[in-house]
Tab-separated table of C-alpha atoms in Angstrom:
chain	number	residue	atom	x	y	z
E	1	MET	CA	-9.608	-38.118	10.602
E	2	GLY	CA	-10.014	-35.336	13.153
E	3	GLU	CA	-13.069	-33.345	14.071
E	4	ARG	CA	-14.556	-31.358	11.223
E	5	PRO	CA	-13.946	-27.585	11.639
E	6	SER	CA	-16.818	-25.144	11.987
E	7	TRP	CA	-17.449	-22.820	9.030
E	8	ASP	CA	-15.807	-19.972	10.936
E	9	GLU	CA	-12.718	-22.061	11.671
E	10	TYR	CA	-12.620	-23.228	8.051
E	11	PHE	CA	-12.731	-19.710	6.590
E	12	MET	CA	-10.295	-18.382	9.195
E	13	GLN	CA	-7.843	-21.162	8.288
E	14	ILE	CA	-8.149	-20.098	4.657
E	15	ALA	CA	-7.435	-16.477	5.696
E	16	LEU	CA	-4.320	-17.722	7.508
E	17	ASP	CA	-3.251	-19.602	4.366
E	18	VAL	CA	-3.892	-16.510	2.209
E	19	ALA	CA	-1.660	-14.490	4.587
E	20	THR	CA	1.298	-16.668	3.590
E	21	ARG	CA	1.248	-14.894	0.178
E	22	SER	CA	1.910	-11.527	1.844
E	23	THR	CA	4.968	-9.601	0.692
E	24	CYS	CA	5.042	-7.367	3.771
E	25	LEU	CA	8.123	-7.733	5.949
E	26	ARG	CA	6.378	-6.494	9.088
E	27	ARG	CA	3.097	-8.399	9.312
E	28	GLN	CA	1.409	-11.043	7.167
E	29	VAL	CA	-2.356	-10.542	6.951
E	30	GLY	CA	-4.950	-12.502	4.983
E	31	ALA	CA	-8.624	-11.825	4.273
E	32	VAL	CA	-11.456	-13.847	2.763
E	33	ILE	CA	-14.823	-12.439	1.689
E	34	VAL	CA	-17.628	-15.005	1.897
E	35	ARG	CA	-21.339	-15.019	1.103
E	36	ASP	CA	-23.640	-17.993	1.625
E	37	ARG	CA	-20.638	-20.115	2.683
E	38	ARG	CA	-18.964	-19.505	-0.697
E	39	ILE	CA	-15.649	-17.697	-1.103
E	40	LEU	CA	-16.026	-14.566	-3.243
E	41	THR	CA	-12.489	-13.163	-3.062
E	42	THR	CA	-9.303	-13.256	-1.033
E	43	GLY	CA	-6.646	-10.663	-0.322
E	44	TYR	CA	-3.318	-10.321	1.418
E	45	ASN	CA	-1.194	-7.293	2.207
E	46	GLY	CA	1.276	-6.314	-0.498
E	47	ALA	CA	2.160	-3.675	-3.062
E	48	PRO	CA	-0.232	-2.755	-5.897
E	49	MET	CA	-0.009	-4.827	-9.093
E	50	GLY	CA	3.202	-4.246	-11.013
E	51	LEU	CA	4.897	-2.176	-8.308
E	52	PRO	CA	7.905	-3.233	-6.220
E	53	HIS	CA	7.135	-5.214	-3.070
E	54	CYS	CA	8.682	-4.736	0.367
E	55	LEU	CA	10.496	-8.035	-0.197
E	56	THR	CA	12.528	-6.449	-3.004
E	57	ALA	CA	12.394	-2.692	-2.354
E	58	GLY	CA	12.110	-2.567	1.433
E	59	CYS	CA	9.352	-1.021	3.500
E	60	HIS	CA	8.445	2.623	2.842
E	61	LEU	CA	7.880	3.778	6.400
E	62	VAL	CA	6.028	6.983	7.255
E	63	ASN	CA	5.197	7.650	10.905
E	64	GLY	CA	6.026	4.037	11.733
E	65	HIS	CA	3.694	2.570	9.088
E	66	CYS	CA	4.617	1.028	5.748
E	67	ILE	CA	2.769	2.893	3.004
E	68	ARG	CA	3.994	0.666	0.166
E	69	CYS	CA	1.411	-2.056	0.828
E	70	LEU	CA	-2.317	-2.293	0.450
E	71	HIS	CA	-4.014	-4.055	3.338
E	72	ALA	CA	-5.483	-7.541	2.953
E	73	GLU	CA	-9.047	-6.276	3.400
E	74	GLN	CA	-8.474	-3.571	0.775
E	75	ASN	CA	-7.097	-6.118	-1.688
E	76	ALA	CA	-10.038	-8.470	-1.136
E	77	ILE	CA	-12.548	-5.644	-1.704
E	78	ILE	CA	-10.613	-4.371	-4.741
E	79	GLN	CA	-10.524	-7.887	-6.219
E	80	ALA	CA	-14.300	-8.061	-5.901
E	81	ALA	CA	-14.679	-4.722	-7.727
E	82	TYR	CA	-12.086	-5.679	-10.370
E	83	PHE	CA	-13.925	-8.890	-11.229
E	84	GLY	CA	-17.460	-7.525	-10.761
E	85	VAL	CA	-18.294	-9.552	-7.648
E	86	ARG	CA	-20.980	-8.081	-5.373
E	87	THR	CA	-19.938	-7.874	-1.713
E	88	GLU	CA	-23.245	-6.606	-0.328
E	89	GLY	CA	-24.371	-8.877	2.511
E	90	ALA	CA	-21.025	-10.707	2.614
E	91	ILE	CA	-18.902	-11.666	5.629
E	92	LEU	CA	-15.190	-10.907	5.945
E	93	TYR	CA	-12.731	-13.228	7.682
E	94	CYS	CA	-9.403	-11.586	8.470
E	95	THR	CA	-6.367	-12.712	10.418
E	96	HIS	CA	-6.231	-9.317	12.175
E	97	GLN	CA	-8.656	-6.587	13.191
E	98	PRO	CA	-9.084	-4.025	10.396
E	99	CYS	CA	-7.585	-0.542	10.683
E	100	ASN	CA	-9.892	2.470	10.458
E	101	MET	CA	-9.462	2.905	6.671
E	102	CYS	CA	-10.280	-0.759	6.059
E	103	ALA	CA	-13.231	-0.523	8.468
E	104	LYS	CA	-14.657	2.341	6.396
E	105	MET	CA	-14.150	0.356	3.187
E	106	ILE	CA	-15.832	-2.679	4.761
E	107	VAL	CA	-18.865	-0.570	5.660
E	108	ASN	CA	-19.092	0.963	2.177
E	109	ALA	CA	-18.649	-2.448	0.512
E	110	GLY	CA	-21.828	-3.636	2.262
E	111	ILE	CA	-20.036	-6.304	4.294
E	112	THR	CA	-22.286	-7.138	7.233
E	113	LYS	CA	-20.013	-9.012	9.668
E	114	VAL	CA	-16.279	-9.320	10.320
E	115	TYR	CA	-14.538	-12.265	11.971
E	116	ILE	CA	-10.963	-11.719	13.139
E	117	GLY	CA	-8.242	-14.009	14.431
E	118	GLY	CA	-6.304	-11.313	16.274
E	119	GLU	CA	-6.680	-7.777	17.530
E	120	TYR	CA	-5.038	-4.592	16.232
E	121	PRO	CA	-4.697	-1.383	18.247
E	122	ASP	CA	-7.140	0.872	16.359
E	123	GLU	CA	-10.003	2.066	18.554
E	124	PHE	CA	-11.504	4.262	15.827
E	125	ALA	CA	-11.894	1.213	13.568
E	126	LEU	CA	-13.935	-0.431	16.316
E	127	GLU	CA	-16.058	2.704	16.592
E	128	VAL	CA	-16.651	2.812	12.802
E	129	LEU	CA	-17.772	-0.820	12.668
E	130	SER	CA	-19.935	-0.510	15.787
E	131	THR	CA	-21.626	2.701	14.619
E	132	ALA	CA	-22.339	1.106	11.231
E	133	GLY	CA	-23.832	-1.971	12.908
E	134	VAL	CA	-21.153	-4.332	11.609
E	135	PRO	CA	-20.365	-6.906	14.320
E	136	LEU	CA	-16.720	-7.765	14.927
E	137	VAL	CA	-16.225	-11.309	16.224
E	138	LEU	CA	-12.953	-12.690	17.582
E	139	VAL	CA	-12.601	-16.302	16.402
E	140	SER	CA	-10.530	-18.940	18.138
E	141	LEU	CA	-7.960	-20.067	15.635
E	142	PRO	CA	-7.900	-23.718	14.581
E	143	SER	CA	-5.757	-25.891	16.844
E	144	GLY	CA	-2.105	-25.758	15.933
E	145	ASN	CA	-2.253	-22.063	15.002
E	146	GLN	CA	-1.202	-19.285	17.298
E	147	GLU	CA	-2.372	-15.681	17.348
E	148	PRO	CA	-1.374	-14.377	13.925
E	149	SER	CA	1.120	-11.733	15.000
E	150	ASN	CA	3.487	-12.778	12.194
E	151	THR	CA	5.623	-9.744	12.867
E	152	MET	CA	9.126	-10.006	11.467
E	153	PRO	CA	12.079	-9.011	13.681
E	154	ALA	CA	12.924	-5.310	13.317
E	155	ASP	CA	16.364	-6.043	11.851
E	156	THR	CA	14.774	-7.706	8.785
E	157	VAL	CA	12.832	-4.564	7.836
E	158	SER	CA	14.698	-2.133	5.605
E	159	ALA	CA	13.096	1.286	5.561
E	160	VAL	CA	13.006	3.496	2.478
E	161	GLU	CA	13.676	7.140	3.193
E	162	ASN	CA	10.623	9.374	2.740
E	163	PRO	CA	11.592	12.425	0.610
E	164	LEU	CA	8.856	14.462	2.317
E	165	ASP	CA	10.719	14.132	5.635
E	166	LYS	CA	13.443	16.448	4.263
E	167	ALA	CA	11.012	19.232	3.374
């Protein structure tokens, strides 16, 4: 039996496992919301309940971003609201740094700290979290795991035409 993982490594490994449920063709992201070392909810990036996923319908790209999917952090926060689970004072573990929209949701959900396994190029998200006093901590991933880029090759992503582009 190997060395026992720290709590941060343990929850980050769970976030990595949750990411494997993602239906996004571009990046697989997982999130876990924890309070008092107990998992409250999990989330991964994918389409809203009952709607077609990128796996079956292709990505709906607008300005280089897929708008079909909810982000992992959003899904974890929504799951908490859906099931009546309080997130105030909780900690979020996510395989990637949150974007600015997720950062704002994290602040409003009362989450007090965010651990990430990899960075994401969104400076405003960093500003939102910093201004709100929510620390962002980069966690070394458990041995055997690499940085969670999980980006699929471009030729596997099929874009859906945006009708607004023709207007």
